C-alpha positions as YAML, in Angstrom:
chain: A
units: angstrom
residues:
- id: 1
  name: MET
  ca: [168.10, 172.04, 103.83]
- id: 2
  name: ALA
  ca: [166.73, 167.99, 103.45]
- id: 3
  name: PRO
  ca: [169.71, 165.99, 104.43]
- id: 4
  name: SER
  ca: [171.21, 163.69, 101.71]
- id: 5
  name: GLN
  ca: [170.78, 160.40, 101.63]
- id: 6
  name: THR
  ca: [173.87, 157.71, 101.00]
- id: 7
  name: PRO
  ca: [172.59, 155.43, 98.04]
- id: 8
  name: THR
  ca: [171.89, 152.28, 99.07]
- id: 9
  name: ARG
  ca: [173.47, 148.95, 97.16]
- id: 10
  name: ARG
  ca: [170.69, 146.79, 95.51]
- id: 11
  name: GLN
  ca: [170.17, 143.63, 96.56]
- id: 12
  name: PRO
  ca: [170.50, 140.42, 93.84]
- id: 13
  name: GLY
  ca: [167.23, 138.84, 93.05]
- id: 14
  name: PRO
  ca: [165.44, 136.00, 93.98]
- id: 15
  name: THR
  ca: [167.40, 134.16, 90.90]
- id: 16
  name: VAL
  ca: [170.48, 135.31, 91.55]
- id: 17
  name: ARG
  ca: [170.32, 134.19, 95.09]
- id: 18
  name: VAL
  ca: [168.76, 130.26, 94.27]
- id: 19
  name: LEU
  ca: [171.44, 130.20, 91.70]
- id: 20
  name: ARG
  ca: [174.10, 131.08, 94.10]
- id: 21
  name: ARG
  ca: [172.85, 128.62, 96.42]
- id: 22
  name: VAL
  ca: [172.91, 126.45, 93.52]
- id: 23
  name: ILE
  ca: [176.84, 126.86, 92.81]
- id: 24
  name: ALA
  ca: [177.24, 126.52, 96.56]
- id: 25
  name: ILE
  ca: [175.39, 123.07, 96.87]
- id: 26
  name: ILE
  ca: [177.19, 121.84, 94.03]
- id: 27
  name: ILE
  ca: [181.12, 122.76, 95.13]
- id: 28
  name: VAL
  ca: [180.21, 121.76, 98.35]
- id: 29
  name: VAL
  ca: [178.57, 118.28, 97.23]
- id: 30
  name: ALA
  ca: [181.75, 117.30, 94.73]
- id: 31
  name: PHE
  ca: [184.03, 118.64, 96.79]
- id: 32
  name: SER
  ca: [183.36, 116.07, 100.09]
- id: 33
  name: SER
  ca: [182.80, 112.92, 97.65]
- id: 34
  name: ALA
  ca: [186.15, 113.82, 95.90]
- id: 35
  name: ALA
  ca: [188.39, 113.87, 99.62]
- id: 36
  name: ALA
  ca: [185.66, 111.17, 101.32]
- id: 37
  name: GLY
  ca: [187.08, 109.00, 98.08]
- id: 38
  name: GLY
  ca: [190.96, 109.93, 98.68]
- id: 39
  name: ILE
  ca: [190.68, 109.63, 102.12]
- id: 40
  name: ILE
  ca: [188.59, 106.17, 101.47]
- id: 41
  name: VAL
  ca: [191.59, 105.29, 99.04]
- id: 42
  name: LEU
  ca: [194.71, 106.57, 101.58]
- id: 43
  name: LEU
  ca: [193.80, 104.05, 104.07]
- id: 44
  name: VAL
  ca: [193.06, 101.28, 102.10]
- id: 45
  name: ASP
  ca: [196.35, 101.13, 99.46]
- id: 46
  name: ILE
  ca: [198.56, 103.88, 99.21]
- id: 47
  name: GLY
  ca: [200.79, 102.93, 96.05]
- id: 48
  name: SER
  ca: [198.29, 102.06, 93.90]
- id: 49
  name: GLU
  ca: [197.86, 104.18, 90.53]
- id: 50
  name: THR
  ca: [194.55, 104.69, 91.80]
- id: 51
  name: THR
  ca: [194.88, 105.87, 94.84]
- id: 52
  name: PHE
  ca: [197.55, 109.07, 92.64]
- id: 53
  name: GLN
  ca: [193.86, 109.29, 90.56]
- id: 54
  name: VAL
  ca: [191.95, 109.38, 93.33]
- id: 55
  name: VAL
  ca: [194.17, 112.15, 95.39]
- id: 56
  name: SER
  ca: [195.01, 114.23, 92.55]
- id: 57
  name: THR
  ca: [190.51, 114.24, 91.48]
- id: 58
  name: THR
  ca: [190.71, 115.70, 95.24]
- id: 59
  name: ALA
  ca: [192.97, 118.19, 94.81]
- id: 60
  name: LEU
  ca: [191.85, 118.91, 91.32]
- id: 61
  name: THR
  ca: [188.25, 119.16, 92.53]
- id: 62
  name: GLY
  ca: [189.38, 121.16, 95.45]
- id: 63
  name: ALA
  ca: [191.42, 123.85, 92.93]
- id: 64
  name: SER
  ca: [188.10, 124.13, 90.33]
- id: 65
  name: SER
  ca: [185.75, 124.99, 93.27]
- id: 66
  name: VAL
  ca: [187.57, 127.39, 95.07]
- id: 67
  name: ALA
  ca: [187.64, 129.25, 91.30]
- id: 68
  name: ALA
  ca: [183.93, 129.04, 90.70]
- id: 69
  name: PHE
  ca: [183.50, 129.89, 94.60]
- id: 70
  name: CYS
  ca: [185.26, 132.91, 93.02]
- id: 71
  name: GLY
  ca: [182.94, 133.64, 90.48]
- id: 72
  name: ALA
  ca: [180.18, 133.12, 91.95]
- id: 73
  name: THR
  ca: [181.02, 135.22, 94.48]
- id: 74
  name: LEU
  ca: [180.22, 138.43, 91.91]
- id: 75
  name: LEU
  ca: [176.73, 137.14, 90.92]
- id: 76
  name: GLY
  ca: [174.01, 139.90, 90.97]
- id: 77
  name: ARG
  ca: [177.27, 142.39, 90.69]
- id: 78
  name: ARG
  ca: [178.39, 144.92, 88.62]
- id: 79
  name: GLY
  ca: [180.64, 142.22, 86.74]
- id: 80
  name: GLN
  ca: [179.11, 139.28, 87.18]
- id: 81
  name: TRP
  ca: [180.03, 138.58, 83.67]
- id: 82
  name: PHE
  ca: [183.23, 137.59, 84.55]
- id: 83
  name: GLY
  ca: [182.09, 135.88, 86.99]
- id: 84
  name: ALA
  ca: [179.90, 133.57, 85.44]
- id: 85
  name: VAL
  ca: [182.83, 133.16, 82.57]
- id: 86
  name: THR
  ca: [185.36, 132.14, 85.54]
- id: 87
  name: ILE
  ca: [182.72, 129.19, 86.54]
- id: 88
  name: GLY
  ca: [182.49, 128.01, 82.57]
- id: 89
  name: LEU
  ca: [186.45, 127.91, 82.88]
- id: 90
  name: ALA
  ca: [186.49, 126.10, 85.87]
- id: 91
  name: ALA
  ca: [183.85, 123.59, 84.81]
- id: 92
  name: ILE
  ca: [185.97, 122.85, 81.28]
- id: 93
  name: THR
  ca: [189.44, 122.93, 83.03]
- id: 94
  name: LEU
  ca: [188.17, 120.11, 85.61]
- id: 95
  name: ALA
  ca: [186.53, 118.24, 82.82]
- id: 96
  name: LEU
  ca: [189.44, 117.86, 80.75]
- id: 97
  name: SER
  ca: [191.88, 117.58, 83.57]
- id: 98
  name: LEU
  ca: [190.11, 115.22, 84.63]
- id: 99
  name: TRP
  ca: [190.10, 113.34, 81.20]
- id: 100
  name: PHE
  ca: [193.61, 113.65, 81.44]
- id: 101
  name: LEU
  ca: [194.04, 111.81, 84.77]
- id: 102
  name: TRP
  ca: [191.12, 109.03, 83.76]
- id: 103
  name: GLY
  ca: [190.90, 108.82, 80.31]
- id: 104
  name: ASP
  ca: [193.75, 108.21, 77.10]
- id: 105
  name: PRO
  ca: [193.74, 111.42, 75.62]
- id: 106
  name: TYR
  ca: [197.12, 109.96, 73.99]
- id: 107
  name: ALA
  ca: [195.61, 107.42, 72.08]
- id: 108
  name: ASP
  ca: [195.24, 109.19, 68.59]
- id: 109
  name: PRO
  ca: [195.77, 107.04, 66.21]
- id: 110
  name: PHE
  ca: [196.78, 109.79, 63.33]
- id: 111
  name: SER
  ca: [199.12, 111.88, 65.00]
- id: 112
  name: THR
  ca: [201.18, 112.78, 68.10]
- id: 113
  name: SER
  ca: [200.90, 116.12, 67.41]
- id: 114
  name: PHE
  ca: [197.30, 116.11, 68.63]
- id: 115
  name: THR
  ca: [198.81, 115.28, 72.32]
- id: 116
  name: ASP
  ca: [201.06, 118.08, 71.78]
- id: 117
  name: VAL
  ca: [197.79, 120.34, 71.29]
- id: 118
  name: LEU
  ca: [196.09, 118.34, 74.20]
- id: 119
  name: ASP
  ca: [198.58, 119.27, 76.42]
- id: 120
  name: GLN
  ca: [199.23, 123.05, 75.31]
- id: 121
  name: VAL
  ca: [195.62, 123.44, 75.59]
- id: 122
  name: LEU
  ca: [194.93, 121.78, 79.65]
- id: 123
  name: TYR
  ca: [198.55, 124.14, 80.34]
- id: 124
  name: SER
  ca: [196.47, 127.44, 78.81]
- id: 125
  name: LEU
  ca: [193.52, 126.45, 80.87]
- id: 126
  name: ILE
  ca: [194.37, 126.51, 83.71]
- id: 127
  name: VAL
  ca: [196.61, 129.63, 84.04]
- id: 128
  name: VAL
  ca: [193.43, 131.31, 82.67]
- id: 129
  name: THR
  ca: [191.41, 129.99, 84.63]
- id: 130
  name: ALA
  ca: [193.63, 130.90, 87.49]
- id: 131
  name: VAL
  ca: [194.59, 134.41, 86.91]
- id: 132
  name: ALA
  ca: [190.78, 134.55, 86.24]
- id: 133
  name: SER
  ca: [189.70, 133.85, 90.05]
- id: 134
  name: VAL
  ca: [192.24, 135.94, 91.09]
- id: 135
  name: CYS
  ca: [190.85, 138.92, 88.80]
- id: 136
  name: SER
  ca: [186.83, 137.88, 90.63]
- id: 137
  name: LEU
  ca: [188.59, 138.50, 94.05]
- id: 138
  name: ILE
  ca: [190.10, 141.53, 93.52]
- id: 139
  name: LEU
  ca: [186.51, 142.84, 91.99]
- id: 140
  name: LEU
  ca: [184.59, 142.15, 94.45]
- id: 141
  name: LEU
  ca: [186.94, 143.34, 97.10]
- id: 142
  name: ALA
  ca: [187.93, 146.78, 95.21]
- id: 143
  name: SER
  ca: [184.73, 147.92, 95.16]
- id: 144
  name: THR
  ca: [185.28, 152.13, 96.16]
- id: 145
  name: ARG
  ca: [184.80, 155.55, 94.35]
- id: 146
  name: SER
  ca: [188.34, 156.63, 95.01]
- id: 147
  name: TRP
  ca: [189.89, 157.26, 92.24]
- id: 148
  name: THR
  ca: [193.00, 156.79, 93.13]
- id: 149
  name: VAL
  ca: [191.97, 152.62, 94.00]
- id: 150
  name: ARG
  ca: [190.34, 152.28, 90.38]
- id: 151
  name: ILE
  ca: [193.50, 153.32, 88.63]
- id: 152
  name: ALA
  ca: [195.10, 151.02, 90.61]
- id: 153
  name: LEU
  ca: [192.57, 148.18, 89.86]
- id: 154
  name: ALA
  ca: [193.27, 149.02, 86.01]
- id: 155
  name: LEU
  ca: [196.94, 148.94, 86.56]
- id: 156
  name: THR
  ca: [196.62, 145.52, 88.49]
- id: 157
  name: LEU
  ca: [193.72, 144.32, 85.77]
- id: 158
  name: GLY
  ca: [196.09, 145.15, 83.05]
- id: 159
  name: LEU
  ca: [199.27, 143.94, 84.23]
- id: 160
  name: LEU
  ca: [197.31, 140.31, 85.05]
- id: 161
  name: ALA
  ca: [196.46, 140.35, 81.45]
- id: 162
  name: LEU
  ca: [199.75, 141.08, 79.66]
- id: 163
  name: GLY
  ca: [201.42, 138.30, 82.61]
- id: 164
  name: THR
  ca: [198.81, 135.78, 80.69]
- id: 165
  name: ALA
  ca: [199.40, 136.40, 77.38]
- id: 166
  name: LEU
  ca: [202.81, 136.10, 78.05]
- id: 167
  name: THR
  ca: [202.66, 132.84, 79.52]
- id: 168
  name: LEU
  ca: [200.66, 131.83, 77.22]
- id: 169
  name: ILE
  ca: [203.19, 132.32, 74.25]
- id: 170
  name: THR
  ca: [205.43, 130.55, 76.10]
- id: 171
  name: ILE
  ca: [203.07, 127.84, 76.13]
- id: 172
  name: TRP
  ca: [202.51, 127.91, 72.64]
- id: 173
  name: VAL
  ca: [205.54, 129.30, 71.02]
- id: 174
  name: GLU
  ca: [208.33, 126.87, 71.30]
- id: 175
  name: THR
  ca: [211.17, 128.71, 70.56]
- id: 176
  name: ALA
  ca: [209.58, 131.79, 74.37]
- id: 177
  name: TRP
  ca: [212.29, 130.42, 75.74]
- id: 178
  name: GLU
  ca: [215.47, 130.60, 73.76]
- id: 179
  name: TYR
  ca: [214.60, 134.86, 74.96]
- id: 180
  name: ASP
  ca: [216.02, 135.97, 78.15]
- id: 181
  name: TRP
  ca: [214.08, 139.40, 77.71]
- id: 182
  name: LEU
  ca: [211.03, 137.60, 77.47]
- id: 183
  name: THR
  ca: [211.80, 135.78, 80.88]
- id: 184
  name: ARG
  ca: [212.32, 138.64, 82.19]
- id: 185
  name: VAL
  ca: [209.91, 140.71, 81.30]
- id: 186
  name: ASN
  ca: [207.14, 137.94, 82.45]
- id: 187
  name: GLY
  ca: [208.97, 137.98, 85.74]
- id: 188
  name: ILE
  ca: [208.81, 141.23, 86.25]
- id: 189
  name: VAL
  ca: [205.21, 141.73, 85.19]
- id: 190
  name: TRP
  ca: [203.87, 139.02, 87.74]
- id: 191
  name: ILE
  ca: [205.87, 140.39, 90.47]
- id: 192
  name: LEU
  ca: [204.34, 143.68, 89.64]
- id: 193
  name: ALA
  ca: [200.78, 141.97, 89.50]
- id: 194
  name: ALA
  ca: [201.04, 139.77, 92.92]
- id: 195
  name: LEU
  ca: [202.36, 143.79, 94.15]
- id: 196
  name: GLY
  ca: [198.94, 144.97, 92.78]
- id: 197
  name: VAL
  ca: [196.87, 141.85, 93.97]
- id: 198
  name: VAL
  ca: [197.69, 142.40, 97.30]
- id: 199
  name: VAL
  ca: [197.42, 146.26, 97.70]
- id: 200
  name: VAL
  ca: [194.55, 147.17, 95.58]
- id: 201
  name: PRO
  ca: [191.67, 145.30, 98.10]
- id: 202
  name: LEU
  ca: [193.76, 146.42, 101.60]
- id: 203
  name: SER
  ca: [194.11, 150.20, 99.84]
- id: 204
  name: SER
  ca: [190.04, 149.90, 99.75]
- id: 205
  name: LEU
  ca: [189.53, 148.46, 102.83]
- id: 206
  name: LEU
  ca: [191.24, 151.18, 104.29]
- id: 207
  name: LEU
  ca: [189.69, 153.93, 102.51]
- id: 208
  name: LYS
  ca: [186.68, 152.52, 103.17]
- id: 209
  name: THR
  ca: [187.59, 151.93, 107.20]
- id: 210
  name: GLY
  ca: [188.77, 155.82, 106.60]
- id: 211
  name: THR
  ca: [184.62, 157.08, 105.57]
- id: 212
  name: LYS
  ca: [182.71, 156.09, 107.97]
- id: 213
  name: PRO
  ca: [184.00, 158.77, 110.40]
- id: 214
  name: THR
  ca: [183.52, 161.33, 107.47]
- id: 215
  name: ALA
  ca: [180.16, 159.74, 107.01]
- id: 216
  name: ALA
  ca: [178.56, 159.54, 110.65]
- id: 217
  name: THR
  ca: [179.74, 163.77, 110.62]
- id: 218
  name: GLN
  ca: [177.79, 164.97, 107.76]
- id: 219
  name: GLU
  ca: [175.15, 163.03, 109.49]
- id: 220
  name: GLY
  ca: [175.62, 164.85, 112.46]
- id: 221
  name: THR
  ca: [175.49, 168.79, 110.56]
- id: 222
  name: VAL
  ca: [171.97, 167.99, 109.28]
- id: 223
  name: PRO
  ca: [170.91, 168.35, 113.11]
- id: 224
  name: HIS
  ca: [172.79, 171.18, 113.77]
- id: 225
  name: ALA
  ca: [172.22, 172.74, 110.01]
- id: 226
  name: SER
  ca: [168.93, 172.99, 111.36]
- id: 227
  name: ALA
  ca: [169.26, 174.53, 114.34]
- id: 228
  name: THR
  ca: [171.38, 177.05, 113.18]
- id: 229
  name: GLN
  ca: [168.41, 177.97, 110.82]
- id: 230
  name: SER
  ca: [165.90, 177.81, 113.85]
- id: 231
  name: ILE
  ca: [168.55, 180.29, 115.68]
- id: 232
  name: ALA
  ca: [168.73, 182.79, 112.93]
- id: 233
  name: SER
  ca: [165.26, 184.33, 113.41]
- id: 234
  name: PRO
  ca: [164.64, 187.56, 111.28]
- id: 235
  name: GLY
  ca: [165.64, 190.69, 113.65]
- id: 236
  name: PRO
  ca: [162.94, 193.45, 114.21]
- id: 237
  name: SER
  ca: [162.18, 195.59, 111.74]
- id: 238
  name: ALA
  ca: [163.43, 199.12, 110.87]
- id: 239
  name: ALA
  ca: [160.32, 200.76, 111.75]
- id: 240
  name: SER
  ca: [160.20, 199.13, 114.51]
- id: 241
  name: LEU
  ca: [163.91, 200.22, 115.88]
- id: 242
  name: HIS
  ca: [163.03, 203.83, 115.01]
- id: 243
  name: ARG
  ca: [159.81, 204.20, 117.20]
- id: 244
  name: LEU
  ca: [162.75, 203.20, 119.60]
- id: 245
  name: GLU
  ca: [164.89, 205.18, 119.09]
- id: 246
  name: ALA
  ca: [162.60, 208.40, 118.87]
- id: 247
  name: ALA
  ca: [160.88, 207.12, 122.35]
- id: 248
  name: ALA
  ca: [164.40, 207.07, 124.66]
- id: 249
  name: ARG
  ca: [165.29, 210.11, 122.88]
- id: 250
  name: ALA
  ca: [161.69, 211.86, 124.44]
- id: 251
  name: GLU
  ca: [162.77, 210.09, 127.95]
- id: 252
  name: GLY
  ca: [166.31, 211.03, 127.34]
- id: 253
  name: ILE
  ca: [168.30, 207.93, 127.75]
- id: 254
  name: THR
  ca: [169.25, 205.81, 125.15]
- id: 255
  name: ALA
  ca: [167.65, 202.57, 123.10]
- id: 256
  name: ASP
  ca: [169.34, 200.42, 125.13]
- id: 257
  name: GLU
  ca: [168.89, 201.85, 128.75]
- id: 258
  name: LEU
  ca: [164.97, 201.95, 127.63]
- id: 259
  name: LEU
  ca: [164.84, 198.72, 126.35]
- id: 260
  name: ASP
  ca: [166.68, 197.91, 129.96]
- id: 261
  name: ARG
  ca: [164.02, 199.53, 131.37]
- id: 262
  name: LEU
  ca: [161.16, 197.65, 129.83]
- id: 263
  name: LEU
  ca: [162.28, 194.39, 129.95]
- id: 264
  name: GLU
  ca: [163.59, 195.27, 133.64]
- id: 265
  name: THR
  ca: [159.38, 195.78, 135.35]
- id: 266
  name: ASP
  ca: [157.50, 192.82, 134.94]
- id: 267
  name: GLY
  ca: [158.68, 190.71, 131.89]
- id: 268
  name: ARG
  ca: [155.51, 191.72, 129.33]
- id: 269
  name: PRO
  ca: [156.31, 193.10, 125.60]
- id: 270
  name: PRO
  ca: [157.21, 197.32, 125.42]
- id: 271
  name: SER
  ca: [154.18, 197.05, 123.22]
- id: 272
  name: GLU
  ca: [151.49, 196.73, 126.00]
- id: 273
  name: PRO
  ca: [150.40, 199.57, 128.73]
- id: 274
  name: GLN
  ca: [152.18, 199.63, 132.23]
- id: 275
  name: THR
  ca: [149.38, 199.78, 134.77]
...
């Protein structure tokens, strides 16, 4: 029986590798520039509003870079569409945050309700982007065929989605904070989601580590099986055994004794005449 071959992981194409490299360069350059600007303004003037804006820009760029990197890790894999969505959310959140930080979004000539909507949109984007980046890491780390891990992964992603929905309700519905049961449910859901975020990747890594000796054992059994097949060669036919027993009866001995006598002569096959 031919040895079973383990399926090889499909390598990402050249387009995906180039895209990953471009995203990594953009993240490094943007974060390095923001960090350099933050260090410079802290060394020059620490009490001005410009210093606060530059340092906040550094923090926002760093957080958005981490979120974009989490999404970029899924490019070229099964959940690459989710990684692309995470990168887009990180870019939109960073742009809106910088507008709030450096611009004047509250200068609305129409109504003050527009500023409240902008705040709700910004808070919603921050929550969704953070959850999406965490989900990207879980999808990357929890890559195993174990049904237990898959079920736990589905439950964790469901809890994260439910917690995000409950948080968005508290952001967009002003009276949501008046319901104590909603606050309790929201807290319980996020605690269970955080537990899944820790347990699922660790379980996946432990199962991967435990399956390596099994794979080695399976590979080691292949030559053993072939050796067993070579040892189990076909024995003498029924006609040969009948002739051996007839010759033994003619000599007045058993078949085993005759076989031993023939083998002890000079090692030649029984069919060869002795001189």
